[in-house]
mmCIF file of C-alpha atoms and ligand atoms in Angstrom:
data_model
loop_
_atom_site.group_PDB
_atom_site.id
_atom_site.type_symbol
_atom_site.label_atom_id
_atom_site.label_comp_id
_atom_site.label_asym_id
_atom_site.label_seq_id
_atom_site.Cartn_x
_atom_site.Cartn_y
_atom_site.Cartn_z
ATOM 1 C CA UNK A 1 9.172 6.902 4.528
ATOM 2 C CA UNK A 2 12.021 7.028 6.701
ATOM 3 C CA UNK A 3 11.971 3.790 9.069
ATOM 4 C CA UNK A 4 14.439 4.215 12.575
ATOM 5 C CA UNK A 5 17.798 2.136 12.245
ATOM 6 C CA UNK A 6 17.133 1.281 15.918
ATOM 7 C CA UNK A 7 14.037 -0.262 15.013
ATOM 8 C CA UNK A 8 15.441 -2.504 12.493
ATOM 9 C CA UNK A 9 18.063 -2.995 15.049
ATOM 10 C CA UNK A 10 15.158 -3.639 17.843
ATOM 11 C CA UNK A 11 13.712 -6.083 15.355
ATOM 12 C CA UNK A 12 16.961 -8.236 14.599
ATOM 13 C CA UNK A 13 17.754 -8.964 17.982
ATOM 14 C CA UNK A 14 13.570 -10.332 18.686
ATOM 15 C CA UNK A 15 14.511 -12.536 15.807
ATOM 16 C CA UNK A 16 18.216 -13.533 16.779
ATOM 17 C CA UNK A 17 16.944 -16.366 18.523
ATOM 18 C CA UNK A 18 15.485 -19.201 15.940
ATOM 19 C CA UNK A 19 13.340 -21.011 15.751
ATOM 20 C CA UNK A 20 10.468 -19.006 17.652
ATOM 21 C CA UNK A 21 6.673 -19.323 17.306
ATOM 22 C CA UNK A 22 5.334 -16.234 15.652
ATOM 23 C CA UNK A 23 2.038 -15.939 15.063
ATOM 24 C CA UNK A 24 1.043 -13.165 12.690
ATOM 25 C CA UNK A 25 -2.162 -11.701 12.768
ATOM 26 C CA UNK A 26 -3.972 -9.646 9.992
ATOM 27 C CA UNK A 27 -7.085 -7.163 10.836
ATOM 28 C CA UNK A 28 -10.907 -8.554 10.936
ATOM 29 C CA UNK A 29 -12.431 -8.365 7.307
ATOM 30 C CA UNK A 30 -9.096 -9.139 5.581
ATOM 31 C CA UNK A 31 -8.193 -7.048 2.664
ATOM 32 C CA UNK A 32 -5.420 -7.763 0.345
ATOM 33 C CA UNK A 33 -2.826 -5.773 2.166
ATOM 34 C CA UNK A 34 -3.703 -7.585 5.502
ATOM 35 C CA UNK A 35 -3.739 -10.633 3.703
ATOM 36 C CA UNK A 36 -0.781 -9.618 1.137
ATOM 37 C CA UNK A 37 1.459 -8.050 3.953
ATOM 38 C CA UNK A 38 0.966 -11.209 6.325
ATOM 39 C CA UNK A 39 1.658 -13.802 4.017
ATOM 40 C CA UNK A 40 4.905 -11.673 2.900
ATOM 41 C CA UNK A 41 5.937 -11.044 6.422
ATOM 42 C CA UNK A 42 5.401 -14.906 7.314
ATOM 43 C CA UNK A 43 6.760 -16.532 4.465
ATOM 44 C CA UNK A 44 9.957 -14.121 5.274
ATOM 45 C CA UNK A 45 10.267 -15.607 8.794
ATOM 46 C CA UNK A 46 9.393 -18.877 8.119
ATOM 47 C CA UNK A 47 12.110 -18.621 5.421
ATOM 48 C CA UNK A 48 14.625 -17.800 8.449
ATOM 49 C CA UNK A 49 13.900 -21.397 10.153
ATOM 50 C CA UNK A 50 10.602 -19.771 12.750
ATOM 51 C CA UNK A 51 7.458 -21.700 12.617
ATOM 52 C CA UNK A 52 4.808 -18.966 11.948
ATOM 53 C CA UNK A 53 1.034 -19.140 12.030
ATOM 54 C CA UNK A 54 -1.060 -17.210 10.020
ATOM 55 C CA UNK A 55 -4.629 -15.869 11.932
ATOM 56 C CA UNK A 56 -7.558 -13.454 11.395
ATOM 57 C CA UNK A 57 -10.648 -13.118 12.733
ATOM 58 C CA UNK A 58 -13.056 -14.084 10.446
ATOM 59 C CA UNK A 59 -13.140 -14.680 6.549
ATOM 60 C CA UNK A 60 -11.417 -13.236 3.769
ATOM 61 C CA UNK A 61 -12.471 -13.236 -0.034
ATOM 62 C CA UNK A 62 -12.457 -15.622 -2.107
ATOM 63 C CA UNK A 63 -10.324 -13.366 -4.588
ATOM 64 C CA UNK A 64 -6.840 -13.399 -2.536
ATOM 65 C CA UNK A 65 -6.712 -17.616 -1.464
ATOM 66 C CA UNK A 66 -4.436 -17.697 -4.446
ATOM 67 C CA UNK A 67 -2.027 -16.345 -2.682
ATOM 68 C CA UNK A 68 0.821 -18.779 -1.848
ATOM 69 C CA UNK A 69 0.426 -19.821 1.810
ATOM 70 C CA UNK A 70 -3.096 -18.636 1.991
ATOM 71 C CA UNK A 71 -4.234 -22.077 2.420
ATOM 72 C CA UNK A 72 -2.498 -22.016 6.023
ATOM 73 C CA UNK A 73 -4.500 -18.820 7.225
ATOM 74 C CA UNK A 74 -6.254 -19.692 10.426
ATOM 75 C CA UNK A 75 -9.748 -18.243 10.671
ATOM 76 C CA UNK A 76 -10.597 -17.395 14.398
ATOM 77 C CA UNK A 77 -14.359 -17.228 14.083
ATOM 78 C CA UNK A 78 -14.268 -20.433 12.315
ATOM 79 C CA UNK A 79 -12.508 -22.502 15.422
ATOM 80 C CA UNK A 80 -13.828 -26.176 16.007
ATOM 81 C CA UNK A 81 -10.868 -26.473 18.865
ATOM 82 C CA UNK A 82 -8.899 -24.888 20.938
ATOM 83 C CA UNK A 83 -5.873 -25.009 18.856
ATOM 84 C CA UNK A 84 -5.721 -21.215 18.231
ATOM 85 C CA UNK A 85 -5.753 -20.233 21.294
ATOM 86 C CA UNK A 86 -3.127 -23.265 22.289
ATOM 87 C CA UNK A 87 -0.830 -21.417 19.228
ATOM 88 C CA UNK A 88 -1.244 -18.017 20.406
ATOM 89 C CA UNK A 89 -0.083 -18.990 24.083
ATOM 90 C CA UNK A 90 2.581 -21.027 22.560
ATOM 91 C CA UNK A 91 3.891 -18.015 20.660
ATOM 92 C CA UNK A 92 6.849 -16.045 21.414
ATOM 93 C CA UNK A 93 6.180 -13.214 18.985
ATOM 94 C CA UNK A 94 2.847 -11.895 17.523
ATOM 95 C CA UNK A 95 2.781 -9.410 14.568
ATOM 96 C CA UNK A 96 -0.060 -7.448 14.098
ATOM 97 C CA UNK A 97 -0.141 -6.605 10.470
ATOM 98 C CA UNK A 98 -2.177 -3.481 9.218
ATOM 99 C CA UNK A 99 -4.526 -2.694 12.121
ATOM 100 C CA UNK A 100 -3.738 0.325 14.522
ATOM 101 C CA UNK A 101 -5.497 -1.676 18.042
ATOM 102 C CA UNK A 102 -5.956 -5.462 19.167
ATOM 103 C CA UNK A 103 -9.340 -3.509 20.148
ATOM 104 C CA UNK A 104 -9.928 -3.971 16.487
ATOM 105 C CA UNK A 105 -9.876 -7.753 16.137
ATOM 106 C CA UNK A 106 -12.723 -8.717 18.749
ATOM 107 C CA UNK A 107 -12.025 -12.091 19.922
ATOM 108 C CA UNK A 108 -9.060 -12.724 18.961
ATOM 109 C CA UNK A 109 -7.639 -9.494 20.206
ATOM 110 C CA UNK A 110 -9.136 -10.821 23.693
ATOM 111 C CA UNK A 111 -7.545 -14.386 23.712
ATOM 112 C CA UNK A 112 -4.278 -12.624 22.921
ATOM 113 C CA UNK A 113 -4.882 -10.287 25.920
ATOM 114 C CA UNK A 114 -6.087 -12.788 28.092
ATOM 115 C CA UNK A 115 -3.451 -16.026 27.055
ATOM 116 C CA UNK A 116 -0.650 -14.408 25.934
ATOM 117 C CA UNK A 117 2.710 -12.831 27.317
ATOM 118 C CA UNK A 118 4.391 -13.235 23.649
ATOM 119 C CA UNK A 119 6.153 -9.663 22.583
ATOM 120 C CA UNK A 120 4.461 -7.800 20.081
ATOM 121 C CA UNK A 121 4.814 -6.158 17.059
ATOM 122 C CA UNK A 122 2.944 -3.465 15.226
ATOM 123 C CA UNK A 123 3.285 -2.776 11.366
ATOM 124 C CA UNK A 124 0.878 -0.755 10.455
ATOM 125 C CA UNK A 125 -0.155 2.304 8.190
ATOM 126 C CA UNK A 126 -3.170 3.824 10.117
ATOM 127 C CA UNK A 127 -3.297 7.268 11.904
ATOM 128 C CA UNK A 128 -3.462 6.879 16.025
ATOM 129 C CA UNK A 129 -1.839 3.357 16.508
ATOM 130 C CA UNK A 130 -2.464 2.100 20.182
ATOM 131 C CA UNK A 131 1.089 1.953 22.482
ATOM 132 C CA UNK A 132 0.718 -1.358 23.938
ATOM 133 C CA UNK A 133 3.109 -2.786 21.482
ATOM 134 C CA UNK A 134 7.221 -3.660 22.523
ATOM 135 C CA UNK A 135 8.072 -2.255 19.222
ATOM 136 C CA UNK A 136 6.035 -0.334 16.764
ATOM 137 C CA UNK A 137 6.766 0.387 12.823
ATOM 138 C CA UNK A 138 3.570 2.560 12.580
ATOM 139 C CA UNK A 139 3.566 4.790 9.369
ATOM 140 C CA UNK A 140 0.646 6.317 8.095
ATOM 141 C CA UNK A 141 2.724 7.599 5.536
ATOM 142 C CA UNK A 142 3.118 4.400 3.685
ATOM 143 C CA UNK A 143 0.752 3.804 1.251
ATOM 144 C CA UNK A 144 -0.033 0.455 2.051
ATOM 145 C CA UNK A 145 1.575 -1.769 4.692
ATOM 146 C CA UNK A 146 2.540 -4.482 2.145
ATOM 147 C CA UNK A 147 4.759 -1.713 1.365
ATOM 148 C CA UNK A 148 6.193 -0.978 4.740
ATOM 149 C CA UNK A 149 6.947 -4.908 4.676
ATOM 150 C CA UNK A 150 9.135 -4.541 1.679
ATOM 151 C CA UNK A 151 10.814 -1.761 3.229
ATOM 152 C CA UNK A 152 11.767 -3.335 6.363
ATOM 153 C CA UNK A 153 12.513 -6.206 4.529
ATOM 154 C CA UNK A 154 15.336 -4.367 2.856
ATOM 155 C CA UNK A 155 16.773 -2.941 5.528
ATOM 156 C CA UNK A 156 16.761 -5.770 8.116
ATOM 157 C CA UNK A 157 18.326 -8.174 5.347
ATOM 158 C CA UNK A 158 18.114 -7.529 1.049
ATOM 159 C CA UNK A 159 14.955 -7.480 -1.455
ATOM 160 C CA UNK A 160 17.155 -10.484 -3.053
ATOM 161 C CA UNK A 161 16.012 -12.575 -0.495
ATOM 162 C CA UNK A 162 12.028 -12.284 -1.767
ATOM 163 C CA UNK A 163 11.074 -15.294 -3.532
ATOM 164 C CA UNK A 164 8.564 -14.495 -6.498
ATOM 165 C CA UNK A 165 5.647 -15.583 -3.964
ATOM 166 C CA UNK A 166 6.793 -13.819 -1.518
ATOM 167 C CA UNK A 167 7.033 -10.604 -3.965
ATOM 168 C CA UNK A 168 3.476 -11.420 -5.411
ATOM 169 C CA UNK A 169 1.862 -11.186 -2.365
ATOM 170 C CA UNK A 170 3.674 -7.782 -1.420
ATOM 171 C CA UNK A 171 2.259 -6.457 -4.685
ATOM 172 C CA UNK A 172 -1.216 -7.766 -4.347
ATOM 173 C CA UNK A 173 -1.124 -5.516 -0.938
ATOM 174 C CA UNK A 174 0.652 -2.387 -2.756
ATOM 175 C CA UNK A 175 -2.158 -2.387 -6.117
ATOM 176 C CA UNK A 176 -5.101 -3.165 -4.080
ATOM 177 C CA UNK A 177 -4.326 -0.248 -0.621
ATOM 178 C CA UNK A 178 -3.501 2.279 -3.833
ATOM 179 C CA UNK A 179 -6.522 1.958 -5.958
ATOM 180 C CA UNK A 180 -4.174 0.462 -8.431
ATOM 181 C CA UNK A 181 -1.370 3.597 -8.132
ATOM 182 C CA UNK A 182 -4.568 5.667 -7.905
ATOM 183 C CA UNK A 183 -4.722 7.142 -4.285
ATOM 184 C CA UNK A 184 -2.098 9.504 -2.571
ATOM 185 C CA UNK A 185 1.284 8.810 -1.320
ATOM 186 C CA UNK A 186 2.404 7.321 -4.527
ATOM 187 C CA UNK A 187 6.376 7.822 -4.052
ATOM 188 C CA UNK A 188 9.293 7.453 -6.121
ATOM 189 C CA UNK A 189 10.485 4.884 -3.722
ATOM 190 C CA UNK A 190 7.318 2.792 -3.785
ATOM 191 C CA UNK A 191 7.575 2.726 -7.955
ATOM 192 C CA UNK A 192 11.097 1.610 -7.427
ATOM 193 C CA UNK A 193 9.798 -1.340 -4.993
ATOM 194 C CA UNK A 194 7.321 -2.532 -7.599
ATOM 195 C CA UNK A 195 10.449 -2.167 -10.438
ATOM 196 C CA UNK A 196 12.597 -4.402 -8.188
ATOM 197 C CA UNK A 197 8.952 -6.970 -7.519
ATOM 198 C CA UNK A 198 8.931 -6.948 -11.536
ATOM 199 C CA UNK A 199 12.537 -7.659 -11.505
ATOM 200 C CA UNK A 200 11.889 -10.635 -8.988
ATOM 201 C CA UNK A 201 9.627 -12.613 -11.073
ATOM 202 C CA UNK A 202 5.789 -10.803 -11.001
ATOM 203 C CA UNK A 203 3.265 -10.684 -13.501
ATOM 204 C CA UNK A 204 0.970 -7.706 -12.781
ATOM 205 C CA UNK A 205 -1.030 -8.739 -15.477
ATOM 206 C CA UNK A 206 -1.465 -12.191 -13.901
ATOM 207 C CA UNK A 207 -1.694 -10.918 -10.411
ATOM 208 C CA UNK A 208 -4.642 -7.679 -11.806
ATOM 209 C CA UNK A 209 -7.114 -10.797 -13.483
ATOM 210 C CA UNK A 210 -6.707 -13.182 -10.512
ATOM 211 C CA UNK A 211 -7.933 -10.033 -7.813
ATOM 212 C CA UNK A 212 -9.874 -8.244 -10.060
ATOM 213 C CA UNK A 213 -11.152 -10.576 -12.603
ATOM 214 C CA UNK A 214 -12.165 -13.391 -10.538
ATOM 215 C CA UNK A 215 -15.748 -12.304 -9.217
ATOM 216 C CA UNK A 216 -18.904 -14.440 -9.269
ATOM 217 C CA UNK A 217 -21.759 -13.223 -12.126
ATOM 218 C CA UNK A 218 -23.802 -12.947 -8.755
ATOM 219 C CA UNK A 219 -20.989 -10.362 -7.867
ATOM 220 C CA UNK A 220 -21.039 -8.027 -11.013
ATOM 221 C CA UNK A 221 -24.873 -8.020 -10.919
ATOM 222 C CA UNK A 222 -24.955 -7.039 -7.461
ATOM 223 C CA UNK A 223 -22.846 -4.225 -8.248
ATOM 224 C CA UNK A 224 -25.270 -3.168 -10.849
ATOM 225 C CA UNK A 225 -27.891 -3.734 -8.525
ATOM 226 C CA UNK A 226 -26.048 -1.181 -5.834
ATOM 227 C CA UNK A 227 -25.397 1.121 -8.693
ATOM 228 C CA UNK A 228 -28.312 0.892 -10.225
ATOM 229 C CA UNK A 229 -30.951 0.779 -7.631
ATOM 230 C CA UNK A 230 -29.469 1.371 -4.369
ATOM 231 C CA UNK A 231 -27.119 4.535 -5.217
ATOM 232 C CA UNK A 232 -28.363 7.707 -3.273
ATOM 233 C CA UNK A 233 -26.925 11.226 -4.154
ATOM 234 C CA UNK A 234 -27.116 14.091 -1.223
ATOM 235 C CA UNK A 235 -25.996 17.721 -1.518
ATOM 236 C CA UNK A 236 -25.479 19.809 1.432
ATOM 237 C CA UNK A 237 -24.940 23.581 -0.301
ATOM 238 C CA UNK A 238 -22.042 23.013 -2.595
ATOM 239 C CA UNK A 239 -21.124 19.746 -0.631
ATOM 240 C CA UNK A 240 -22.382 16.327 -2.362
ATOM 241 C CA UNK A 241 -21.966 13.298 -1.019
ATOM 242 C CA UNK A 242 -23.509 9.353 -2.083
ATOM 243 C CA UNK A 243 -24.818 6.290 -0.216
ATOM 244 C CA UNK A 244 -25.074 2.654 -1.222
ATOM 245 C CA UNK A 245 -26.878 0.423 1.423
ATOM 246 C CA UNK A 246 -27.306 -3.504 1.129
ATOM 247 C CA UNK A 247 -29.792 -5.036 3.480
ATOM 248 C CA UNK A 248 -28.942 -9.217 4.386
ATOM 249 C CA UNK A 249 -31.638 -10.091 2.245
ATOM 250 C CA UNK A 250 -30.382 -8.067 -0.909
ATOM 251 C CA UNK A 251 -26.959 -9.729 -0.126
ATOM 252 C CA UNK A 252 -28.664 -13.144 0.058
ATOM 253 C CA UNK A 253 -30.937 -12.972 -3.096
ATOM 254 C CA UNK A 254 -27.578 -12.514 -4.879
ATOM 255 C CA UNK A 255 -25.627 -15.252 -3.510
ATOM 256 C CA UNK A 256 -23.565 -13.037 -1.180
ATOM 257 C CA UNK A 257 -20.058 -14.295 -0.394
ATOM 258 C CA UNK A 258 -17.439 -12.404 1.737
ATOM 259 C CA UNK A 259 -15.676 -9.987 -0.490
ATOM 260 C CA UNK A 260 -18.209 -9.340 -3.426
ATOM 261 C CA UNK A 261 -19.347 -5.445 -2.260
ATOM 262 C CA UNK A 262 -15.310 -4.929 -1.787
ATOM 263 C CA UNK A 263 -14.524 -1.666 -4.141
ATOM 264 C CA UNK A 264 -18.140 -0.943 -4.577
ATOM 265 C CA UNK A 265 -17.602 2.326 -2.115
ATOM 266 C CA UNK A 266 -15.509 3.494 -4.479
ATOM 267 C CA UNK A 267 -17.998 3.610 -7.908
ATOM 268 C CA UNK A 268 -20.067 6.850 -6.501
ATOM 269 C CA UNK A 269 -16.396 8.641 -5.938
ATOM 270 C CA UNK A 270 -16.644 9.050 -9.961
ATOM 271 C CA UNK A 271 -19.461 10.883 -10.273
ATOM 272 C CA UNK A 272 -18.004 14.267 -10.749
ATOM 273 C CA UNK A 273 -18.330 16.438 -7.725
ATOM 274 C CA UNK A 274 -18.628 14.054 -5.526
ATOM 275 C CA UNK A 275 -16.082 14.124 -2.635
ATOM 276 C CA UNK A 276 -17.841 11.671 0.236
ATOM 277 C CA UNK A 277 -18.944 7.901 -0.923
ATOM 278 C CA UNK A 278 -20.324 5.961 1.555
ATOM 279 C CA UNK A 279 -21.657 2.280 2.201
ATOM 280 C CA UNK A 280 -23.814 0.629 4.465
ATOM 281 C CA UNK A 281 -23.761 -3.214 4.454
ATOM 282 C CA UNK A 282 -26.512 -5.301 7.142
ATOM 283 C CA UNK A 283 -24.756 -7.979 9.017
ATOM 284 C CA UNK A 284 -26.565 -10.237 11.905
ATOM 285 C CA UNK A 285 -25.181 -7.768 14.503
ATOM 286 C CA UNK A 286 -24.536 -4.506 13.423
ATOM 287 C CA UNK A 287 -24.493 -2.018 10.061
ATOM 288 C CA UNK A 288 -20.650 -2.012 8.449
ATOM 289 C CA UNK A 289 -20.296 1.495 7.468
ATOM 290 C CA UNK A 290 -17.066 1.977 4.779
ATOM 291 C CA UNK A 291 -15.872 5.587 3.782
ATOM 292 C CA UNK A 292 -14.022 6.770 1.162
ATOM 293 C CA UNK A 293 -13.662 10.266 0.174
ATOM 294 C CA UNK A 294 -11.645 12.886 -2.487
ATOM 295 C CA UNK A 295 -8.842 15.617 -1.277
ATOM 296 C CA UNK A 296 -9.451 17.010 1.480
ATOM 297 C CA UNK A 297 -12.705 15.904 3.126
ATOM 298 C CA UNK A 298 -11.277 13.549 5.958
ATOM 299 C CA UNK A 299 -13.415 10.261 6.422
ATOM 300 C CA UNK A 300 -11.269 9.469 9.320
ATOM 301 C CA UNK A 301 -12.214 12.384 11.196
ATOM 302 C CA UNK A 302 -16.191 11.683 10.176
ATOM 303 C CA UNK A 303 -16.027 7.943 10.837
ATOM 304 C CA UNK A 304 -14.614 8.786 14.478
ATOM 305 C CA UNK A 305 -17.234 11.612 15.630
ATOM 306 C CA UNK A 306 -19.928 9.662 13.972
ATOM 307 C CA UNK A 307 -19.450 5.915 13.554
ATOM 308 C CA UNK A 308 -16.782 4.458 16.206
ATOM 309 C CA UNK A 309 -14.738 3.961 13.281
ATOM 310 C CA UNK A 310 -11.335 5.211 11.661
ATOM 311 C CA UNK A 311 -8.992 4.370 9.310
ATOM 312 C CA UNK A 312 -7.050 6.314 6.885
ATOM 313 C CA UNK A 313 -8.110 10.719 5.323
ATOM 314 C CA UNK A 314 -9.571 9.196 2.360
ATOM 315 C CA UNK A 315 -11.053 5.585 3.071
ATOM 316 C CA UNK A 316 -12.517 5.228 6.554
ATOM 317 C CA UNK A 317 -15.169 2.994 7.957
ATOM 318 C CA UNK A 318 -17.106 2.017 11.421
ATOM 319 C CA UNK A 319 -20.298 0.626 12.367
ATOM 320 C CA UNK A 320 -23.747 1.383 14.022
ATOM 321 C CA UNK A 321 -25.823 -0.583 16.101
ATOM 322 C CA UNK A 322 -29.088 1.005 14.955
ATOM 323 C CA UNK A 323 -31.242 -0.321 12.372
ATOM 324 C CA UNK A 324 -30.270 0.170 8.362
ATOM 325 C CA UNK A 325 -33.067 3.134 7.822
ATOM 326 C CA UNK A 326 -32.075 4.574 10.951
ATOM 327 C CA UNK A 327 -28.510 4.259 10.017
ATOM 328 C CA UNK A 328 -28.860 5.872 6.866
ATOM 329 C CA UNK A 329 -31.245 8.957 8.335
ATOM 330 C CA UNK A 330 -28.581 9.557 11.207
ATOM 331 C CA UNK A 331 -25.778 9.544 8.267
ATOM 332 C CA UNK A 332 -27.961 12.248 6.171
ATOM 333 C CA UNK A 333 -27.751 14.089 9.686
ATOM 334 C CA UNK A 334 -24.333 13.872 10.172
ATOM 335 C CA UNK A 335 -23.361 15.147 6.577
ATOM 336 C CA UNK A 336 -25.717 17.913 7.081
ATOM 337 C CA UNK A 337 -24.435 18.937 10.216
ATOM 338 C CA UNK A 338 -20.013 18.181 9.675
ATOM 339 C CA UNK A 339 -20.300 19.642 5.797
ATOM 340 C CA UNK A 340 -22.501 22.411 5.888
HETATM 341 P P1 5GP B 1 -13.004 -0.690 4.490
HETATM 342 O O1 5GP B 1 -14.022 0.317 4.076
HETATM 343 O O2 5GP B 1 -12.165 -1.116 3.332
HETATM 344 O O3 5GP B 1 -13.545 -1.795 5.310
HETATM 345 O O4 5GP B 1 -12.023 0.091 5.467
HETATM 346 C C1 5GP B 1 -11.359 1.262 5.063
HETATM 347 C C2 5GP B 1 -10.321 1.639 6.083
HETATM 348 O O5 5GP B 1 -10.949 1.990 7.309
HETATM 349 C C3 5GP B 1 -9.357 0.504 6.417
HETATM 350 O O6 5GP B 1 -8.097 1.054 6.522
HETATM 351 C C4 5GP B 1 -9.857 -0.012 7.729
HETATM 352 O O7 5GP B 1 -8.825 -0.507 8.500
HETATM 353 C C5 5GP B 1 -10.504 1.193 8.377
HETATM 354 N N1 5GP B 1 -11.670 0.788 9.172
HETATM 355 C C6 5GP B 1 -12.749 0.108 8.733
HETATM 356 N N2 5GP B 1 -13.640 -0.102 9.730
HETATM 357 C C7 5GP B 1 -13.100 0.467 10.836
HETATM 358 C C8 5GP B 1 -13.535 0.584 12.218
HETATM 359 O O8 5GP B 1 -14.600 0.109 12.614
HETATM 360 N N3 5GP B 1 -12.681 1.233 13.062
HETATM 361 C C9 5GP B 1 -11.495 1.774 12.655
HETATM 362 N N4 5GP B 1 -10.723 2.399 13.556
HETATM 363 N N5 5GP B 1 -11.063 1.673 11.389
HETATM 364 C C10 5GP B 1 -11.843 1.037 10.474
HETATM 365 MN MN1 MN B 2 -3.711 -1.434 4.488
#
């Protein structure tokens, strides 16, 4: 990944000035690189003298609030007052941290629209970024933006600066956006990033149990319960694809909590020959549709004709306002008709 020198430039001189109020704002249904590359970003400024405030738009799982700063995460669906909305006027700078389009963060994306004349700043690692931005570090290269953090990180000042916090949350980001160093653009230069995290104080092992081995036993038998019950195979000639759908009522009887279907996409992927995994999870207002897929069936592409959606080739995801059945039978169309 080759970032601009006038970028890094660009960037130095919107920080020159200290302290400014930054507000930093990850992508609705935080993940652990929006949460991992905010908090790395943040604590980075906030370590330069800026006051920064942390917001997304709704919940994240339970599984990342380890993560040092997490506490001081604003969640905009959440609000009792108007003191989001007062910090977001207030701010000088806002950083929008691994999401292409304030389109994508709903409310929030319309109170910084509607209150806000602060600069802003994409860094981001999804295909077809929107341009309203004053300066943009888009790279869908990268394989995870906690990544592209470290990056500019080294350029605008030195990895020696990273605190071990800092560093754990940039690696939380990097293991969870690769599949653990499973998915694609695993580069010498990213390997080298997680040597020099190791060298500033990590504990993968630590960091692997506290994300990964830190579910609910509701959680793991839910996932047996998908798996087990709710896993639907579909071939279309020599094309075969799989479904998982949870209804609310599924969710509830296992003591849902935001974050416990995270990964679960991803089980149907290892059934051998399958190259499209996809799952449909019942909210109050609409079906969450996430993608993932192997090579070079693009999800991105499908998730755009067929679901409002986007993302990234291999892990994609949008949403449909129709009913779960109805969902699912339009889906079986869709495959039918893009992979025949
Ligand atoms: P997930 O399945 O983990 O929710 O999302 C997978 C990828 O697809 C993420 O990179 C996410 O940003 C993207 N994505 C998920 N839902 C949407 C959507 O509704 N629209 C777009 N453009 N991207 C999405
Ligand atoms: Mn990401």
């Amino acid at each position: 990944m080759k970032i601009e020198n006038h970028k890094i430039e660009q960037l130095r001189e919107l920080l020159e000035i200290k302290p400014q109020n930054i507000v930093i704002v990850g992508h609705a249904n935080p993940d652990g690189d929006a949460i991992g590359s905010s908090m790395a970003w943040g604590g980075i400024l906030e370590s330069k003298g800026h006051n920064v405030t942390y917001v997304v738009p709704n919940k994240f799982p339970y599984f990342l609030s380890w993560i040092h700063g997490a506490d001081k995460i604003h969640i905009y669906k959440d609000k009792t007052s108007n003191k989001i909305d007062t910090l977001i006027a207030d701010a000088d700078l806002i950083f929008c941290m691994d999401f292409n389009s304030i389109a994508r963060i709903e409310a929030l994306g319309e109170a910084i629209n509607s209150n806000s004349s602060a600069k802003r700043i994409l860094i981001d690692h999804h295909l077809n970024p929107a341009s309203d931005y004053t300066l943009m570090f888009s790279y869908p290269e990268s394989s995870s933006t906690s990544f592209l953090v470290y990056t500019i990180i080294s350029k605008l000042y030195d990895t020696d600066i990273i605190s071990t916090e800092i560093a754990e949350a940039i690696y939380v980001g990097i293991m969870t956006d690769t599949g653990n160093f499973s998915f694609s653009n695993l580069t010498p230069e990213l390997f080298k990033s997680v040597a020099k995290l190791v060298e500033l104080g990590i504990n993968i092992p630590k960091i692997n149990t506290l994300v990964y081995n830190g579910y609910s036993a509701d959680r793991v038998k839910l996932l047996g319960y998908a798996l087990g019950t709710k896993m639907q195979l579909i071939q279309v000639g020599d094309f075969e694809a799989a479904y998982i759908s949870l209804s609310e009522e599924e969710m509830r009887n296992h003591n849902f909590q935001v974050g416990d279907s995270e990964g679960f996409v991803n089980y149907p992927l290892s059934i051998k020959g399958v190259s499209l995994s996809a799952m449909f999870s019942q909210t109050r207002q609409f079906i969450r549709i996430s993608l993932r897929s192997r090579g070079d069936v693009d999800v991105n592409l499908f998730a755009k004709k067929y679901f409002e959606g986007g993302g990234h080739k291999n892990a994609a995801g949008g949403k449909s306002m129709k009913g779960l059945d109805e969902t699912i039978a339009y889906f079986k169309d869709a495959i039918k008709e893009y992979f025949k």
